[in-house]
């Protein structure tokens, strides 16, 4: 009777992949526990030339694939936009400098120590709602540094620094919670990330939050977090869900500014 | 070197380069296909590990667990291992 022997051999054979699996899990867990930055440091070093090469190639391809007429038209449009924005920005600039002077008189400075970072990877290429940027330890970036887009729109913070590369956790990562202030009445609330630059918060209906209200992060120089987009709620209930989003489109961003501590 | 081994090495090299530049969801589909194609596609663990090393950070969504892609690869390995026994086209 060879049935028992065959069966036992089959069992051994089917157990082999799981033995490999267990060994793999044990080794990875041990390394990750003893040297937490080992895997990120090694693979980021290997990935760095690929990412930089890919970024240079896509940039070159984009500049080659645009026709002369398109560039001329785009140039004219951009010049018009600059003129319009210049005239609109005059008042804002005056108010900003007056604001800075008043704060300086009271002993508070609003100057930021910024480092420009090129985005190497962003969603949907990267999972988990994170950005990979090309600045790191050499530029003095540290964990927890805030990351801005378009000057004063805060989009996330540095979660990990690996040599010349940093990972930025977007505030909109699902489930992440942050303290915010809504509207001109400075109503405090807690924002919860919903992914893709979207957030939600729940507040009493009687606070009269309106669509278009600005959401900021409490700070000496307010950083814009988003603008209220939608209000959801049943008139019979005392609370409403407020949905808001970053004013910048993360998928079209090319670079960000990191505020060094 | 047999043709199967050579093909597998070529696929491994392609995977190793692709994991740095291809979107994560494309990698997921490629790895899933290869898990069905090969009897024991252990490389899936390494793809998961590299994705976690490059992009993984502790997130509230995953209870601050940072090896989500590696865990996903392990789960897919087990699921495909058993489902291949039930499916006729993989025999």
Coordinates of C-alpha atoms in Angstrom, one line a residue:
Chain A
X1 CA 0.0 0.0 0.0
X2 CA 1.7 3.2 -1.1
X3 CA -1.3 5.5 -0.5
X4 CA -0.1 6.7 2.9
X5 CA 3.4 7.4 1.6
X6 CA 2.2 9.4 -1.3
X7 CA -0.2 11.4 0.8
X8 CA 2.6 12.2 3.3
X9 CA 4.9 13.3 0.5
X10 CA 2.2 15.5 -0.9
X11 CA 1.7 17.1 2.5
X12 CA 5.4 17.8 2.8
X13 CA 5.4 19.3 -0.8
X14 CA 2.4 21.5 -0.1
X15 CA 3.9 22.7 3.2
X16 CA 7.2 23.9 1.5
X17 CA 5.8 27.2 0.2
X18 CA 4.4 28.1 3.6
X19 CA 7.8 27.3 5.2
X20 CA 9.4 29.8 2.8
X21 CA 6.7 32.2 3.6
X22 CA 7.2 31.9 7.4
X23 CA 11.0 32.3 7.0
X24 CA 10.4 35.4 4.8
X25 CA 8.1 37.0 7.4
X26 CA 10.4 36.2 10.3
X27 CA 13.5 37.7 8.5
X28 CA 11.6 40.9 7.3
X29 CA 10.0 41.4 10.8
X30 CA 13.4 41.0 12.5
X31 CA 15.2 43.4 10.2
X32 CA 12.3 46.0 10.3
X33 CA 12.3 45.7 14.1
X34 CA 16.0 46.0 14.7
X35 CA 16.9 48.4 11.8
X36 CA 13.6 50.3 11.0
X37 CA 15.2 52.4 8.3
X38 CA 17.2 49.6 6.6
X39 CA 14.7 48.7 3.8
X40 CA 13.6 52.3 3.0
X41 CA 17.3 53.5 2.9
X42 CA 18.5 50.6 0.7
X43 CA 15.6 50.7 -1.8
X44 CA 15.4 54.5 -1.9
X45 CA 19.1 54.6 -2.9
X46 CA 18.4 52.1 -5.7
X47 CA 15.2 53.9 -6.8
X48 CA 16.7 57.4 -6.8
X49 CA 18.5 57.2 -10.2
X50 CA 15.4 55.6 -11.8
X51 CA 13.1 58.4 -10.4
X52 CA 15.4 61.2 -11.4
X53 CA 16.0 59.7 -14.9
X54 CA 12.2 59.2 -15.3
X55 CA 11.5 62.8 -14.2
X56 CA 14.1 64.2 -16.6
X57 CA 12.8 62.1 -19.5
X58 CA 9.1 63.0 -19.0
X59 CA 10.1 66.7 -18.7
X60 CA 12.1 66.5 -22.0
X61 CA 9.3 64.6 -23.7
X62 CA 6.7 67.1 -22.7
X63 CA 8.8 70.0 -24.1
X64 CA 9.4 68.2 -27.4
X65 CA 5.8 67.2 -27.9
X66 CA 4.4 70.8 -27.8
X67 CA 4.2 72.7 -31.1
X68 CA 5.5 76.3 -31.6
X69 CA 2.0 77.7 -32.1
X70 CA 0.7 76.1 -28.9
X71 CA 3.7 77.6 -27.0
X72 CA 3.0 81.1 -28.5
X73 CA -0.7 80.9 -27.5
X74 CA 0.1 79.6 -24.0
X75 CA 2.7 82.4 -23.6
X76 CA 0.2 85.1 -24.5
X77 CA -2.4 83.6 -22.2
X78 CA 0.1 83.4 -19.3
X79 CA 1.2 87.0 -19.9
X80 CA -2.5 88.1 -19.6
X81 CA -3.0 86.1 -16.5
X82 CA 0.2 87.6 -14.9
X83 CA -1.1 91.2 -15.6
X84 CA -4.5 90.4 -14.1
X85 CA -2.9 88.7 -11.0
X86 CA -0.4 91.6 -10.6
X87 CA -3.3 94.1 -10.3
X88 CA -5.2 91.9 -8.0
X89 CA -2.2 91.2 -5.9
X90 CA -1.3 94.8 -5.3
X91 CA -3.8 95.2 -2.4
X92 CA -3.0 91.8 -1.0
X93 CA 0.7 92.6 -1.1
X94 CA 0.2 95.9 0.8
X95 CA -2.0 94.2 3.4
X96 CA 0.5 91.4 3.8
X97 CA 3.5 93.7 4.4
X98 CA 1.4 95.8 6.8
X99 CA 0.5 92.6 8.6
X100 CA 4.1 91.5 8.8
X101 CA 5.3 94.9 10.1
X102 CA 2.6 94.9 12.8
X103 CA 3.6 91.3 13.9
X104 CA 7.3 92.3 13.9
X105 CA 6.5 95.3 16.1
X106 CA 4.9 92.9 18.5
X107 CA 8.0 90.6 18.4
X108 CA 6.5 87.9 16.2
X109 CA 8.2 87.0 13.0
X110 CA 6.5 85.3 10.1
X111 CA 9.5 84.6 7.9
X112 CA 9.7 81.0 6.6
X113 CA 12.9 79.0 5.9
X114 CA 11.8 77.4 2.6
X115 CA 13.4 74.7 0.5
X116 CA 12.1 74.0 -3.0
X117 CA 11.5 70.3 -3.7
X118 CA 10.7 68.6 -7.1
X119 CA 7.9 66.0 -6.9
X120 CA 9.4 62.7 -8.1
X121 CA 6.3 60.6 -7.5
X122 CA 2.7 61.4 -6.5
X123 CA -0.6 59.6 -6.4
X124 CA -1.7 57.5 -8.3
X125 CA 1.8 56.2 -9.0
X126 CA 2.6 56.1 -5.3
X127 CA 0.0 54.4 -3.0
X128 CA -1.1 55.6 0.4
X129 CA -1.6 59.3 -0.6
X130 CA 2.1 60.3 -0.3
X131 CA 4.5 62.4 -2.4
X132 CA 8.2 61.6 -2.9
X133 CA 10.3 64.7 -3.3
X134 CA 14.0 65.2 -4.2
X135 CA 15.2 67.0 -1.1
X136 CA 16.4 65.3 2.1
X137 CA 19.0 65.4 4.8
X138 CA 21.5 67.4 2.8
X139 CA 19.0 70.3 2.5
X140 CA 18.3 70.1 6.3
X141 CA 14.8 68.5 5.9
X142 CA 13.6 66.8 9.0
X143 CA 10.5 64.7 9.9
X144 CA 7.5 66.8 10.6
X145 CA 8.5 69.8 8.4
X146 CA 5.4 71.3 6.8
X147 CA 5.0 71.1 3.0
X148 CA 3.4 74.0 1.0
X149 CA 2.1 74.4 -2.5
X150 CA 1.6 77.7 -4.3
X151 CA 3.1 79.7 -1.5
X152 CA 0.8 79.4 1.5
X153 CA -1.4 76.3 0.9
X154 CA -0.4 73.6 3.3
X155 CA -0.8 70.1 1.8
X156 CA 1.2 67.8 4.1
X157 CA 4.2 67.1 6.2
X158 CA 7.5 65.2 5.9
X159 CA 7.0 61.7 7.2
X160 CA 10.4 60.2 6.4
X161 CA 13.8 61.4 5.2
X162 CA 16.1 59.0 3.4
X163 CA 19.3 60.6 2.2
X164 CA 18.4 62.8 -0.8
X165 CA 14.7 61.8 -0.9
X166 CA 11.8 62.5 1.5
X167 CA 8.3 61.1 1.8
X168 CA 5.5 63.6 2.3
X169 CA 2.3 62.4 4.0
X170 CA -0.5 64.4 2.5
X171 CA -2.9 65.7 5.1
X172 CA -5.7 64.3 3.0
X173 CA -4.5 60.7 3.7
X174 CA -7.6 58.7 4.6
X175 CA -8.3 58.6 8.4
X176 CA -5.6 61.2 9.4
X177 CA -6.9 63.9 11.7
X178 CA -5.8 67.6 12.1
X179 CA -6.9 70.7 14.0
X180 CA -8.2 73.4 11.7
X181 CA -10.0 76.7 11.8
X182 CA -13.0 77.5 9.5
X183 CA -14.2 80.8 8.2
X184 CA -13.8 84.4 9.3
X185 CA -15.3 83.5 12.8
X186 CA -12.3 81.1 13.3
X187 CA -14.4 78.2 14.3
X188 CA -12.1 75.4 15.6
X189 CA -12.7 71.8 14.3
X190 CA -11.0 68.6 13.5
X191 CA -10.5 67.6 9.8
X192 CA -10.4 64.0 8.8
X193 CA -8.7 63.1 5.5
X194 CA -10.7 61.4 2.8
X195 CA -7.9 60.9 0.2
X196 CA -7.1 62.9 -3.0
X197 CA -6.9 66.3 -1.3
X198 CA -10.4 65.9 0.3
X199 CA -11.4 66.3 3.9
X200 CA -14.5 66.3 6.1
X201 CA -15.5 67.6 9.5
X202 CA -18.7 67.6 11.5
X203 CA -20.0 70.7 13.1
X204 CA -23.3 72.1 14.6
X205 CA -25.6 73.5 11.9
X206 CA -26.1 76.7 13.9
X207 CA -22.5 77.8 13.3
X208 CA -23.7 78.7 9.8
X209 CA -20.7 77.5 7.8
X210 CA -21.0 78.5 4.1
X211 CA -19.7 77.1 0.9
X212 CA -16.5 78.9 -0.1
X213 CA -15.4 79.6 3.5
X214 CA -11.6 79.3 3.9
X215 CA -10.2 76.6 6.1
X216 CA -6.8 77.4 7.7
X217 CA -4.3 75.8 10.1
X218 CA -4.0 77.8 13.4
X219 CA -0.6 79.6 13.2
X220 CA 0.9 83.1 13.5
X221 CA 0.8 83.3 9.7
X222 CA -2.3 81.4 8.7
X223 CA -1.7 78.6 6.2
X224 CA -4.6 77.8 3.8
X225 CA -5.8 74.2 4.3
X226 CA -8.8 74.3 1.9
X227 CA -12.1 75.8 1.0
X228 CA -15.5 74.5 2.0
X229 CA -17.1 72.8 -1.0
X230 CA -20.2 71.0 0.1
X231 CA -22.5 70.9 3.2
X232 CA -24.3 67.6 3.9
X233 CA -27.0 67.2 6.5
X234 CA -30.5 66.6 7.4
X235 CA -32.4 69.8 8.4
X236 CA -33.9 67.7 11.3
X237 CA -30.5 67.0 12.8
X238 CA -28.4 69.4 14.7
X239 CA -25.0 68.5 13.1
X240 CA -23.9 68.7 9.4
X241 CA -20.9 67.2 7.6
X242 CA -18.7 69.8 5.9
X243 CA -16.7 68.6 2.9
X244 CA -13.7 70.7 1.8
X245 CA -10.7 70.2 -0.4
X246 CA -7.2 71.6 -1.0
X247 CA -7.4 74.6 -3.5
X248 CA -4.5 73.0 -5.4
X249 CA -4.7 69.9 -7.7
X250 CA -2.1 67.5 -6.3
X251 CA -2.0 65.5 -9.6
X252 CA -0.8 68.6 -11.5
X253 CA 1.7 69.9 -9.0
X254 CA 5.4 69.8 -10.1
X255 CA 7.1 71.1 -7.0
X256 CA 6.5 72.0 -3.4
X257 CA 8.1 74.1 -0.7
X258 CA 9.2 72.6 2.5
X259 CA 9.2 74.8 5.6
X260 CA 12.3 73.9 7.6
X261 CA 11.9 74.0 11.4
Chain B
X1 CA 19.7 27.0 -18.3
X2 CA 16.2 25.9 -19.2
X3 CA 13.9 28.3 -21.1
X4 CA 11.5 28.5 -18.2
X5 CA 14.3 29.6 -15.8
X6 CA 15.6 32.2 -18.4
X7 CA 12.1 33.6 -18.8
X8 CA 11.6 33.8 -15.1
X9 CA 14.9 35.7 -14.7
X10 CA 13.9 38.1 -17.5
X11 CA 10.5 38.7 -15.8
X12 CA 12.3 39.2 -12.4
X13 CA 14.6 41.9 -13.9
X14 CA 11.6 43.6 -15.6
X15 CA 9.7 43.5 -12.3
X16 CA 12.6 45.0 -10.4
X17 CA 12.8 48.0 -12.7
X18 CA 9.0 48.3 -13.1
X19 CA 8.4 48.5 -9.4
X20 CA 10.3 51.9 -9.3
X21 CA 8.4 53.5 -12.1
X22 CA 5.1 51.8 -12.7
X23 CA 1.9 52.8 -10.7
X24 CA 1.3 50.5 -7.7
X25 CA -2.0 49.3 -9.1
X26 CA -0.4 48.2 -12.4
X27 CA 2.2 46.2 -10.3
X28 CA -0.7 44.6 -8.4
X29 CA -2.2 43.3 -11.6
X30 CA 1.1 42.1 -13.0
X31 CA 2.0 40.3 -9.8
X32 CA -1.5 38.7 -9.6
X33 CA -1.1 37.4 -13.2
X34 CA 2.3 36.0 -12.4
X35 CA 1.0 34.4 -9.2
X36 CA -1.4 32.4 -11.3
X37 CA 1.2 31.7 -14.0
X38 CA 3.9 30.3 -11.8
X39 CA 3.5 27.6 -9.2
X40 CA 5.3 29.4 -6.4
X41 CA 5.9 33.0 -7.4
X42 CA 8.0 34.1 -4.3
X43 CA 9.1 37.3 -6.0
X44 CA 5.6 38.7 -5.1
X45 CA 6.9 39.2 -1.5
X46 CA 9.8 41.2 -2.7
X47 CA 7.7 43.4 -4.9
X48 CA 5.5 44.1 -1.9
X49 CA 8.5 44.7 0.3
X50 CA 10.0 47.2 -2.2
X51 CA 6.7 49.1 -2.5
X52 CA 6.5 49.4 1.3
X53 CA 10.1 50.5 1.6
X54 CA 9.7 53.2 -1.1
X55 CA 6.3 54.5 -0.2
X56 CA 5.2 53.0 3.1
X57 CA 4.7 55.3 6.1
X58 CA 2.6 54.7 9.2
X59 CA -0.9 55.7 8.4
X60 CA -4.0 55.8 10.6
X61 CA -6.0 54.1 7.9
X62 CA -3.8 50.9 8.4
X63 CA -3.5 51.3 12.2
X64 CA 0.1 52.6 11.7
X65 CA 1.2 49.3 10.1
X66 CA 3.7 50.1 7.3
X67 CA 4.0 46.7 5.5
X68 CA 0.6 46.7 3.9
X69 CA 1.9 45.8 0.4
X70 CA 4.0 42.9 1.8
X71 CA 1.0 41.6 3.7
X72 CA -1.2 41.9 0.6
X73 CA 1.4 39.9 -1.4
X74 CA 1.4 37.2 1.3
X75 CA -2.4 37.0 1.3
X76 CA -2.5 36.9 -2.5
X77 CA 0.1 34.2 -2.5
X78 CA -2.0 32.0 -0.2
X79 CA -5.3 32.8 -2.0
X80 CA -3.8 32.0 -5.4
X81 CA -2.1 28.8 -4.0
X82 CA -5.4 27.4 -3.0
X83 CA -7.6 28.8 -5.8
X84 CA -5.2 27.3 -8.4
X85 CA -6.1 23.8 -7.1
X86 CA -9.8 24.6 -7.8
X87 CA -9.5 26.3 -11.1
X88 CA -9.1 24.3 -14.3
X89 CA -7.2 26.7 -16.5
X90 CA -4.2 26.7 -14.1
X91 CA -3.8 22.9 -14.1

